[in-house]
CSV table of C-alpha atoms in Angstrom, one decimal:
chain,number,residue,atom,x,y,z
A,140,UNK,CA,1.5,-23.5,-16.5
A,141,UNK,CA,4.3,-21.4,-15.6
A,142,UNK,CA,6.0,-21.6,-12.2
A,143,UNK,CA,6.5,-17.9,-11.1
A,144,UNK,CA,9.2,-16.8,-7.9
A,145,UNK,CA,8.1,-13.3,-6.3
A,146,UNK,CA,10.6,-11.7,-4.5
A,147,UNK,CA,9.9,-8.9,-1.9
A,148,UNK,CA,12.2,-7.3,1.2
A,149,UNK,CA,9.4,-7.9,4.3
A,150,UNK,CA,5.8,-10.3,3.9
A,151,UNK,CA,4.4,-7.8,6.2
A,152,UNK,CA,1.2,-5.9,5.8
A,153,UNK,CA,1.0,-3.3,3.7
A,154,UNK,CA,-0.6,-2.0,0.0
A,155,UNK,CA,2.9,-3.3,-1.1
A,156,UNK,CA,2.1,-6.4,0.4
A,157,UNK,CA,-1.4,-6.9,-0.4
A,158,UNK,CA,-0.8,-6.5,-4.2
A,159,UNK,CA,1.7,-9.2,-4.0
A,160,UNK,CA,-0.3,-11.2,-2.6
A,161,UNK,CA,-2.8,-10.3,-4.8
A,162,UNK,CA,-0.7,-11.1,-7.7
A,163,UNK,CA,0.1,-14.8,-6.4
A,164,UNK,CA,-3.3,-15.5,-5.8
A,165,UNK,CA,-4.2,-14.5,-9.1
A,166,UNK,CA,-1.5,-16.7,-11.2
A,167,UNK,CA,-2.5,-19.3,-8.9
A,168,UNK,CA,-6.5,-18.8,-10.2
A,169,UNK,CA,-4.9,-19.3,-13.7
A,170,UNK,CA,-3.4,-22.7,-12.9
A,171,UNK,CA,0.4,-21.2,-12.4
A,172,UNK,CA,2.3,-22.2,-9.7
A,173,UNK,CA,4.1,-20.0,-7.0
A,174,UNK,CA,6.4,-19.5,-4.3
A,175,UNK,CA,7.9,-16.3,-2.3
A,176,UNK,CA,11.1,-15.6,-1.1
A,177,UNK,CA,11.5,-12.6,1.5
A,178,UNK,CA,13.8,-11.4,3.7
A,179,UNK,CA,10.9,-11.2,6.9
A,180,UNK,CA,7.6,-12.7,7.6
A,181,UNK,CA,6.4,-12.5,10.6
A,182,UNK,CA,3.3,-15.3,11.0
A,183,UNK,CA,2.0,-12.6,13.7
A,184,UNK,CA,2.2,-9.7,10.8
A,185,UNK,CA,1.2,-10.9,7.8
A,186,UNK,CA,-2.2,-11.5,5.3
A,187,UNK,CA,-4.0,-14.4,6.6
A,188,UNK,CA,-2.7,-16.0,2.8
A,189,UNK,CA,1.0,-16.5,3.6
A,190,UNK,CA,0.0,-17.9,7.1
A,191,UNK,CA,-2.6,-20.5,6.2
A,192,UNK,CA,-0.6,-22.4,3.7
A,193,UNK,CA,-2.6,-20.9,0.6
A,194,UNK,CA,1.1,-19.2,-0.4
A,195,UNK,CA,4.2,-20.7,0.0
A,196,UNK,CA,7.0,-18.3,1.6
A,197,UNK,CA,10.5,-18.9,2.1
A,198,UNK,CA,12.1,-16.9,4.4
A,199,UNK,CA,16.4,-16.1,4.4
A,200,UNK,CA,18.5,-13.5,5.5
A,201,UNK,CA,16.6,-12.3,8.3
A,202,UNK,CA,19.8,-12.3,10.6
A,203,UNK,CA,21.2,-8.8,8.7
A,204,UNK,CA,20.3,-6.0,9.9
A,205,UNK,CA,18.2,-3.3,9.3
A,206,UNK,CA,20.1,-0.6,10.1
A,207,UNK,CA,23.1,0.7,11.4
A,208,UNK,CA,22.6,2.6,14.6
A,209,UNK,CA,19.6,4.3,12.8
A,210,UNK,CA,20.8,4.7,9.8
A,211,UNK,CA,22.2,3.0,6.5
A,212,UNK,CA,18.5,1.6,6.4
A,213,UNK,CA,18.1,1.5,2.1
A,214,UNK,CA,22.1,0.2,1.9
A,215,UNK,CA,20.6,-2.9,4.3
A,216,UNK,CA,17.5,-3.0,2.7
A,217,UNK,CA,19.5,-3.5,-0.8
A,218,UNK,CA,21.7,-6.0,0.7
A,219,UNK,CA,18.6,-8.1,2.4
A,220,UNK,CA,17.5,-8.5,-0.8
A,221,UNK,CA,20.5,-9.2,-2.9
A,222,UNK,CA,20.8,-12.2,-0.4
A,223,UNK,CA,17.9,-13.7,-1.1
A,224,UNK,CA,18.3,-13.1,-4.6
A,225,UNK,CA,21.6,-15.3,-4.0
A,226,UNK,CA,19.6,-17.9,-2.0
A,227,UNK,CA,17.1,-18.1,-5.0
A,228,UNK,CA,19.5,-18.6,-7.4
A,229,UNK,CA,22.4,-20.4,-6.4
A,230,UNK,CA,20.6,-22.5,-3.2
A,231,UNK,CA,17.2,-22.7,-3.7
A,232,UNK,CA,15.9,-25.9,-5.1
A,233,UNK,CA,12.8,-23.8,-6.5
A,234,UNK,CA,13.2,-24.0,-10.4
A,235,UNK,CA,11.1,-20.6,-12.0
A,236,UNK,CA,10.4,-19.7,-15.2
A,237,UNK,CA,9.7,-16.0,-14.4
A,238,UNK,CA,10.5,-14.1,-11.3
A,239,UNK,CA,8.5,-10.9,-10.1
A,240,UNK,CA,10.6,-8.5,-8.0
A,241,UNK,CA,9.0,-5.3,-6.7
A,242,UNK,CA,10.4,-1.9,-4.6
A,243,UNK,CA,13.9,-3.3,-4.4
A,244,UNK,CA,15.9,-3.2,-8.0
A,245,UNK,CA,19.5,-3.8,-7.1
A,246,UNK,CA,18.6,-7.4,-6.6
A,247,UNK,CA,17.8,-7.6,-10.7
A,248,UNK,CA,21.6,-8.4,-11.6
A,249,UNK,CA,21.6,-11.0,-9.3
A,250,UNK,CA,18.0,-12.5,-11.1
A,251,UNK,CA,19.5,-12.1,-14.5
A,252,UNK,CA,22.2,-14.8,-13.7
A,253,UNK,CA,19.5,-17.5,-13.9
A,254,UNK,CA,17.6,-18.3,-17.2
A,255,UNK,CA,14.1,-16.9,-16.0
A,256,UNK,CA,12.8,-13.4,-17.1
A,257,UNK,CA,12.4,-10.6,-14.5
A,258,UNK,CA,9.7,-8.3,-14.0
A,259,UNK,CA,10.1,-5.4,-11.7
A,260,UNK,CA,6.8,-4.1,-10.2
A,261,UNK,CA,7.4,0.0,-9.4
A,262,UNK,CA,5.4,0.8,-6.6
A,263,UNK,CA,7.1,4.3,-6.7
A,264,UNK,CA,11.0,4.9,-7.7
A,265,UNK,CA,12.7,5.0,-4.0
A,266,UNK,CA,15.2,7.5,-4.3
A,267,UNK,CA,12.0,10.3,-4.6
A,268,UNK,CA,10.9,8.6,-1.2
A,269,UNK,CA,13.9,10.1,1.2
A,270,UNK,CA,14.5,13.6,1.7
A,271,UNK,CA,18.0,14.6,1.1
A,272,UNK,CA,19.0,18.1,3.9
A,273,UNK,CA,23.0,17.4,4.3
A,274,UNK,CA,25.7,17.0,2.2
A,275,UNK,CA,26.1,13.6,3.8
A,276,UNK,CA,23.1,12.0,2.8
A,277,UNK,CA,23.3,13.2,-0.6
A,278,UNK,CA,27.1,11.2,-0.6
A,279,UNK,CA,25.2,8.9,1.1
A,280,UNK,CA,22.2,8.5,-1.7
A,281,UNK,CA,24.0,8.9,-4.7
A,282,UNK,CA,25.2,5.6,-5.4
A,283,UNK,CA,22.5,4.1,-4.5
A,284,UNK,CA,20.4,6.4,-6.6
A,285,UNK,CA,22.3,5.4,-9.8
A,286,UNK,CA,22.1,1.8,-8.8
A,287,UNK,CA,18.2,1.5,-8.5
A,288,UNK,CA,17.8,3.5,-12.3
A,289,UNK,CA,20.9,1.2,-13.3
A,290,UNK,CA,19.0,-2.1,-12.1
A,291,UNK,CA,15.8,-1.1,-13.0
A,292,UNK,CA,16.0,-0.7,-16.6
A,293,UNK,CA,17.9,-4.5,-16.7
A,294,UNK,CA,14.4,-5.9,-16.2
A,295,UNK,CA,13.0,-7.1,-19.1
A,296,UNK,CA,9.2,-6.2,-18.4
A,297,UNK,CA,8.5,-2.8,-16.4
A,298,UNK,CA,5.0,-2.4,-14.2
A,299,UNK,CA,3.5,0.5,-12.2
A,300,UNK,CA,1.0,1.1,-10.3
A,301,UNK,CA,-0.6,4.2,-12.1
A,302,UNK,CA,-0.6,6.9,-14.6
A,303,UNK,CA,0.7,9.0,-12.2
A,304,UNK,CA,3.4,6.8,-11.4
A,305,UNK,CA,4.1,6.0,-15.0
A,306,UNK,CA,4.9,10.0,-15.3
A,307,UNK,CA,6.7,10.1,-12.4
A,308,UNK,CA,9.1,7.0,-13.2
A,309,UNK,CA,10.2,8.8,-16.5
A,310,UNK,CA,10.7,12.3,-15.6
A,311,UNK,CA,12.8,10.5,-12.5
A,312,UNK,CA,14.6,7.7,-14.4
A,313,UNK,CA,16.3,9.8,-17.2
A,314,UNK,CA,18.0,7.3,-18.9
A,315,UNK,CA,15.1,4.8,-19.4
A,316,UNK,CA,12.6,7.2,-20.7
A,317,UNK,CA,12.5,5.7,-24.3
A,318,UNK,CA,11.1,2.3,-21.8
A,319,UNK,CA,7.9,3.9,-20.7
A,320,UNK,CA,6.6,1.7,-18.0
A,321,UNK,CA,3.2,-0.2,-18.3
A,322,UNK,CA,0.5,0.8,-15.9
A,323,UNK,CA,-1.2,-2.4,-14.5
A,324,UNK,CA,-4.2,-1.4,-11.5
A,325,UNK,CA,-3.9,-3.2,-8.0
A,326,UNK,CA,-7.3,-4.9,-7.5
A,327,UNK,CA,-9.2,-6.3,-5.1
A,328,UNK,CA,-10.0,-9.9,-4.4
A,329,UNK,CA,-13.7,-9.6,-4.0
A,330,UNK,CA,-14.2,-13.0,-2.2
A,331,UNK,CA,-12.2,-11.7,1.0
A,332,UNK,CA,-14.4,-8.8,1.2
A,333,UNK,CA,-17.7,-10.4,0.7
A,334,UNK,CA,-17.4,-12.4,4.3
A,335,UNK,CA,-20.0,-11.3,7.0
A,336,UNK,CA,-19.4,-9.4,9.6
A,337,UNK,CA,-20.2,-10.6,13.2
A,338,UNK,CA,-22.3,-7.8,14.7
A,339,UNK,CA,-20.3,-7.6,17.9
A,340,UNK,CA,-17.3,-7.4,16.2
A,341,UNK,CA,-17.8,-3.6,15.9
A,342,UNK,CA,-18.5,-2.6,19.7
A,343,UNK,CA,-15.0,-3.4,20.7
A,344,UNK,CA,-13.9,-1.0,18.1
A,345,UNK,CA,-16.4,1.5,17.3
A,346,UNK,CA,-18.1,3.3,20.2
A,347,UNK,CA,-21.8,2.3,20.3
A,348,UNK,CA,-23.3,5.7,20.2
A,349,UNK,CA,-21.5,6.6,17.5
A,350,UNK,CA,-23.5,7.2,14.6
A,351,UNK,CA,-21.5,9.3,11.9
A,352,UNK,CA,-18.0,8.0,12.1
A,353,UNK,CA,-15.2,8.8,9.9
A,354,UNK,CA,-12.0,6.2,9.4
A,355,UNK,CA,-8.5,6.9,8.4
A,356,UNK,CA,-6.1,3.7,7.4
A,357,UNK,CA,-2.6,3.8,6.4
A,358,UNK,CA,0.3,3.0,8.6
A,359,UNK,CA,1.7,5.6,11.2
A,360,UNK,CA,3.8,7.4,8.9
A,361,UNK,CA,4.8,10.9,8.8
A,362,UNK,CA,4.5,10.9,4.9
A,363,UNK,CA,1.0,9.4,5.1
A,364,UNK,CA,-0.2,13.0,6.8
A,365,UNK,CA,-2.3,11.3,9.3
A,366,UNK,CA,-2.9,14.3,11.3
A,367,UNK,CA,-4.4,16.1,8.4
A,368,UNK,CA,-7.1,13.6,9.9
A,369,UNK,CA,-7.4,15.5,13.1
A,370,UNK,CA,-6.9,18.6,12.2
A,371,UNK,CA,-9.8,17.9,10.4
A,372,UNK,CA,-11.5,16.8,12.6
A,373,UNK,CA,-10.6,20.1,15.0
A,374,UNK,CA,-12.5,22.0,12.2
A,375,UNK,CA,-14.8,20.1,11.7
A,376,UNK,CA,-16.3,20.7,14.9
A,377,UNK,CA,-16.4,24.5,14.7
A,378,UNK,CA,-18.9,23.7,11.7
A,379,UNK,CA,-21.5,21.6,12.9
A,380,UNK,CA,-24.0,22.3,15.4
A,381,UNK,CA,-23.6,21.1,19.1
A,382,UNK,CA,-25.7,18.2,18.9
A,383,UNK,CA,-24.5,16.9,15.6
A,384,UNK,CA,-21.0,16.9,16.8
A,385,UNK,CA,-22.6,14.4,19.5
A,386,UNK,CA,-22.6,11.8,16.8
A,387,UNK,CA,-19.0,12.3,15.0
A,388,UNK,CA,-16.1,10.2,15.8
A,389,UNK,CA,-12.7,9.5,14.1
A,390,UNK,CA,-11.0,6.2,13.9
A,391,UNK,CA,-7.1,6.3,13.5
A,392,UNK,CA,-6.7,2.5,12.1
A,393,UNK,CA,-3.1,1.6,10.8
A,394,UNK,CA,0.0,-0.5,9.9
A,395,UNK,CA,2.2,-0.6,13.1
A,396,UNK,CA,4.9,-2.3,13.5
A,397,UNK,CA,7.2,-2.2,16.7
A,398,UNK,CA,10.3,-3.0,15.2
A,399,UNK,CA,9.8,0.9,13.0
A,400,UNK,CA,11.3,3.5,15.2
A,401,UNK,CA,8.7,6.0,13.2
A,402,UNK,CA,5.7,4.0,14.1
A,403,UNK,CA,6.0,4.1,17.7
A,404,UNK,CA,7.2,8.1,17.1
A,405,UNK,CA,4.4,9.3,15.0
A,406,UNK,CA,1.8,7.2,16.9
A,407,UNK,CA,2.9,8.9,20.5
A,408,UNK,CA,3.1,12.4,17.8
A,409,UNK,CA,-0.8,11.5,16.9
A,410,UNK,CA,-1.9,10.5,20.5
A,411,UNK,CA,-0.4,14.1,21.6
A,412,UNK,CA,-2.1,15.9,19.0
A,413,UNK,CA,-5.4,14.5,19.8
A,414,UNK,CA,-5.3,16.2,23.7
A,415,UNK,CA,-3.5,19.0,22.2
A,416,UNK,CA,-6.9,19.7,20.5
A,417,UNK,CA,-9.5,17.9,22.9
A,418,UNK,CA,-10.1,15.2,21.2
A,419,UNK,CA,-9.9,12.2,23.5
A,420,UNK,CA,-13.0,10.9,23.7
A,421,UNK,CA,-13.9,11.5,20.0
A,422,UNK,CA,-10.4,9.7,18.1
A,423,UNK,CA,-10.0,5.8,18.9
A,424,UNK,CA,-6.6,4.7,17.4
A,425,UNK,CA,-5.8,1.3,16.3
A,426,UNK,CA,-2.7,-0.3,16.0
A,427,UNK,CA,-2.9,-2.6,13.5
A,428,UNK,CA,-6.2,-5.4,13.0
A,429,UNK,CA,-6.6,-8.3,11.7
A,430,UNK,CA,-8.8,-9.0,8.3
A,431,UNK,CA,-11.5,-9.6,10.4
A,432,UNK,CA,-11.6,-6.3,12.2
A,433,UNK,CA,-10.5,-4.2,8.8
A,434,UNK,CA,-13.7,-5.6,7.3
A,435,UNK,CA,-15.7,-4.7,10.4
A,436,UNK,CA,-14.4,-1.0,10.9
A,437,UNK,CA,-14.9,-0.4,6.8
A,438,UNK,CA,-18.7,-2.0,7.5
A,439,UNK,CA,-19.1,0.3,10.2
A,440,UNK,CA,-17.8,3.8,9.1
A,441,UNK,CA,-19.8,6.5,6.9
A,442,UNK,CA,-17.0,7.6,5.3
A,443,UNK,CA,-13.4,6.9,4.5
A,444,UNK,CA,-10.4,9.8,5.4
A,445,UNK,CA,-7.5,9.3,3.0
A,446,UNK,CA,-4.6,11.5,3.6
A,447,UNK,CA,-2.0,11.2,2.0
A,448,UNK,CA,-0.4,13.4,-0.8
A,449,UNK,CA,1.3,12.6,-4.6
A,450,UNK,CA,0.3,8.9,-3.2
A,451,UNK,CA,1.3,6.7,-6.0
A,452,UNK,CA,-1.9,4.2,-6.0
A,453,UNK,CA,-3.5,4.0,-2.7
A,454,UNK,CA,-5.5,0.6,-2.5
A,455,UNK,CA,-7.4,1.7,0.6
A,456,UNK,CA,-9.5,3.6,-1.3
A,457,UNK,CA,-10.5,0.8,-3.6
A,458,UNK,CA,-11.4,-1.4,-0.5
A,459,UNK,CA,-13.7,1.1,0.9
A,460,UNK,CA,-15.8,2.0,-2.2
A,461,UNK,CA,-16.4,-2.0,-2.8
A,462,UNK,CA,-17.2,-1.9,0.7
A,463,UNK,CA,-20.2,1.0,-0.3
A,464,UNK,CA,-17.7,3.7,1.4
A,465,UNK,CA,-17.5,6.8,0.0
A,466,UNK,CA,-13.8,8.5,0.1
A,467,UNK,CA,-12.7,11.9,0.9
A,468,UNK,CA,-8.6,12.0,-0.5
A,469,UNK,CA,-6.3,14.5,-1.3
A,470,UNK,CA,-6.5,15.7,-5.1
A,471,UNK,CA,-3.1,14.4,-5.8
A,472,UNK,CA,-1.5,10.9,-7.1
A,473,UNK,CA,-3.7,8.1,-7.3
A,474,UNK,CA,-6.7,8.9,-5.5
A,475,UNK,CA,-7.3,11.0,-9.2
A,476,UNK,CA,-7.4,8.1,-10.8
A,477,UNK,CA,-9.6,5.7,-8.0
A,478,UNK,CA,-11.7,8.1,-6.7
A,479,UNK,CA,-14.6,10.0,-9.1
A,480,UNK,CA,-15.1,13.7,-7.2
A,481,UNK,CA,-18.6,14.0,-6.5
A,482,UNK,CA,-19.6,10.9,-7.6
A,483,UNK,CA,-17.8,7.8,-5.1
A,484,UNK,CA,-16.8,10.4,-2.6
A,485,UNK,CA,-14.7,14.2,-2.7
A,486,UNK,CA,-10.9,15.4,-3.4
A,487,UNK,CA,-9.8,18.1,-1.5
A,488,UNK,CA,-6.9,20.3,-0.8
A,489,UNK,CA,-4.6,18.7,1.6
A,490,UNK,CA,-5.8,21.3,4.3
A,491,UNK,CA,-8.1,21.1,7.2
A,492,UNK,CA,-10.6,23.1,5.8
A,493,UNK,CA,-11.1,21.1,2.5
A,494,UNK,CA,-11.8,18.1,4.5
A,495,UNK,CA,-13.8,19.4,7.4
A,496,UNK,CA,-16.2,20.7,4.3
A,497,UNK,CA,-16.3,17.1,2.6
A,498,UNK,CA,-17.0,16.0,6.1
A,499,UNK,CA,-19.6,18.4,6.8
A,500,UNK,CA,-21.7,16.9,3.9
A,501,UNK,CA,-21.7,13.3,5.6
A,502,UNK,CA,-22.8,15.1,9.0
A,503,UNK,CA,-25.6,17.3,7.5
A,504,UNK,CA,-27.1,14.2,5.3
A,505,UNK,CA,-26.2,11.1,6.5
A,506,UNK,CA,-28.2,9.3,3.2
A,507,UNK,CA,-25.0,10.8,1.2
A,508,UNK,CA,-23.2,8.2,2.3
A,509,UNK,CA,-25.3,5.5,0.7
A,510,UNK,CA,-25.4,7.2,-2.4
A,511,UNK,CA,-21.9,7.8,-3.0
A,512,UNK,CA,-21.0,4.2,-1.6
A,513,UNK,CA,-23.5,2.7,-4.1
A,514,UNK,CA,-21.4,4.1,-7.2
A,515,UNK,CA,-18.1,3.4,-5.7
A,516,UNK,CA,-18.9,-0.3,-5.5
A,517,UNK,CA,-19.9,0.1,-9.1
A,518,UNK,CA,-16.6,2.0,-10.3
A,519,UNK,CA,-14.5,-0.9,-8.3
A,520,UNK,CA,-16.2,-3.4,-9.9
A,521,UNK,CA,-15.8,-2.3,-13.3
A,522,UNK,CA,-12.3,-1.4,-13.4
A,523,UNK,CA,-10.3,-2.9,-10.5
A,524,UNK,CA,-11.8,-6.5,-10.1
A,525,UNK,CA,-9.7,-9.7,-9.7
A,526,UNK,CA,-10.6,-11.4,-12.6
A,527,UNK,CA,-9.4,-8.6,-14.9
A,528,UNK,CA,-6.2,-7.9,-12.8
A,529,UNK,CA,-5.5,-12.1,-13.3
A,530,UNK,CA,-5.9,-11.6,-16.8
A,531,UNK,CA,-3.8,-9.4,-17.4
A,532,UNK,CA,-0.9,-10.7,-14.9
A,533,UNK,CA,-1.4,-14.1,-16.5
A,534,UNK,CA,-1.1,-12.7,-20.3
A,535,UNK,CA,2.3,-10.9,-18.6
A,536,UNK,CA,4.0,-14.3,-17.4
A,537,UNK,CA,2.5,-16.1,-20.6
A,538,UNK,CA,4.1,-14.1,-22.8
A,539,UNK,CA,7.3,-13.5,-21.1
A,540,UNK,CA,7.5,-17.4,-21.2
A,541,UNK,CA,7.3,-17.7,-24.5
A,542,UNK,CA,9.7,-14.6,-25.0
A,543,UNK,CA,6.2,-12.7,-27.0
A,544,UNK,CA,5.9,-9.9,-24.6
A,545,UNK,CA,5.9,-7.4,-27.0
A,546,UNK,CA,2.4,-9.0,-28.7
A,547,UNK,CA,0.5,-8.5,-25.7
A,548,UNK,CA,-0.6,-4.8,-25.3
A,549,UNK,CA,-1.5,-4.5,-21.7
A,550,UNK,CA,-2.7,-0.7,-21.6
């Protein structure tokens, strides 16, 4: 047994989120004890697992800000978590024999100073997640740039998410490229996703007469490209036939949270699009759902619409092929490595065209769906299920407790 701390900026909900979850869960199957320590968590916003008492979460430091009039938001972020990296160490009475840090590395020095080791899950290296257009910013960036690569390679154990973000971390981090990172999968806990779902569940979120409906779920994010959704969608109606389009309608579901300037921005952006191209009565937008309703709407949608580019994982995708969902995502990032073109759904160009095509194939045979969701749920099974995502976290804090890390080759 080994008693494991994660540590990780805001217990919200999010694929950040769910794969540490995910992770606790699964040391916990393997007779490990664990505990979180965040900066936020919100019992309101948050997986049903760090509400009900099946994790244990400690939360410090939420009195800092965010941000600075709007900005400064990755300098706060940093020192949020550097504080509870202090309150770990130095006040917590929580004794750990490994501690699993993730998106934030500037809190590693501050981990080093106990006697645990420290792995760093890389969900994507942050500085490649902010544009840089003044001089100011740059100024601004490029301490705290040299800080994350600095931090980073003082972990002593390295995991990403994918290939692709195995490539990306060593063209990005320089310095650490003789430390290739090891790739360990997100996965799915089956068990959540194998509940029932209560028939009426679906009418107050999927109109009744609805009988082709497509889904899009990420949070309201510019970067996510949710309106490559619509602008789908805009097409897509120029290539079906009158009474087909009838039966097509789009569901908007994502993270929102009303503390995020963005969210609120790129939601009103969205809700403006969709009159912009007469869409009203064919988009329903949610904002935000509980487990509950996320099972429903993937149970009740032909197809899933995943938008974003060079996304690093993407563990939407996963959910909805277990779920017998077929997926239509860009041909970028992750979805190259989750989703089998052709064969558990199609990868398009990021364009509207691409995707009102892939569309089109759902709306002219609606049995395509069942097909392609049928080998999804296989592919899922195979190579993202719990049990072999435990494994291999368990081998991880085994061996790092007994200093052997090196005997255990995880890829």
């Amino acid at each position: 047994m080994v008693r494991v701390a994660f540590i990780h900026p805001d217990l919200g909900i999010g694929g950040a989120e769910r794969l540490v979850v995910d992770a606790g869960l699964a040391l916990k199957s393997r007779g490990h004890e664990v505990h979180y320590f965040t900066s936020h968590h919100d019992k309101s916003h948050c997986f049903e697992e760090t509400r009900n008492g099946s994790l244990n979460v400690t939360s410090v430091g939420d009195w800092l800000p965010r941000h600075f009039f709007g900005c400064f938001y990755a300098f706060w972020a940093y020192l949020r978590m550097i504080y509870v990296a202090i309150y770990l160490i130095f006040f917590s009475s929580w004794r750990m024999d490994v501690i699993i840090c993730d998106q934030v590395s500037v809190c590693i020095p501050v981990l080093k100073l106990s006697k645990a080791r420290v792995v760093f899950y890389c969900h994507f290296p942050d500085m490649l997640l902010t544009q840089r257009k003044s001089f100011l910013k740059k100024l601004y960036r490029a301490p705290l740039d040299w800080l994350e690569e600095v931090t980073t390679g003082m972990a002593d154990v390295v995991l990403v998410n994918s290939n692709f973000t195995a490539d990306t971390f060593v063209s990005t981090f320089t310095s650490l490229r003789s430390n290739r990172p090891r790739v360990l999968y997100p996965s799915l806990n089956f068990s959540s996703f194998d509940d029932s779902v209560l028939p009426d569940e679906s009418d107050d979120l999927v109109p009744p007469k609805a009988k082709i409906v497509f889904l899009s779920i990420n949070r309201y994010e510019r970067k996510k490209n949710l309106k490559l959704a619509l602008e789908a969608l805009d097409w897509l109606k120029h290539v079906v036939t009158d009474q087909e389009w009838k039966d097509v309608h789009l569901i908007m579901a994502g993270g929102y949270d009303d503390r995020v300037v963005e969210n609120k921005e790129h939601y009103l952006e969205l809700r403006k699009l969709t009159d912009q191209y007469h869409l009203t009565t064919k988009v329903t937008f949610v904002r935000s759902f509980s487990d509950v309703q996320k099972l429903t709407l993937l149970n009740r949608c032909t197809c899933l619409l995943y938008t974003p580019s060079h996304e690093h994982f993407g563990i939407v995708p996963i959910e909805a092929m277990y779920m017998k969902r077929p997926v239509i995502a860009v041909n970028s990032g992750g979805p190259l490595e989750t989703v089998q073109d052709g064969v558990t759904g199609f990868l398009c160009n990021p364009d509207a065209e691409s995707f009102a095509l892939a569309m089109q194939k759902f709306v002219k045979d609606p049995s395509l769906s069942l097909v392609l969701g049928e080998a999804g749920k296989e592919n899922v099974i195979k190579k993202f299920s719990f049990d072999v995502f435990a494994e291999h976290l368990h081998n991880i804090v085994c061996c790092l407790f007994l200093l052997e890390f090196d005997a255990y080759p995880l890829d």
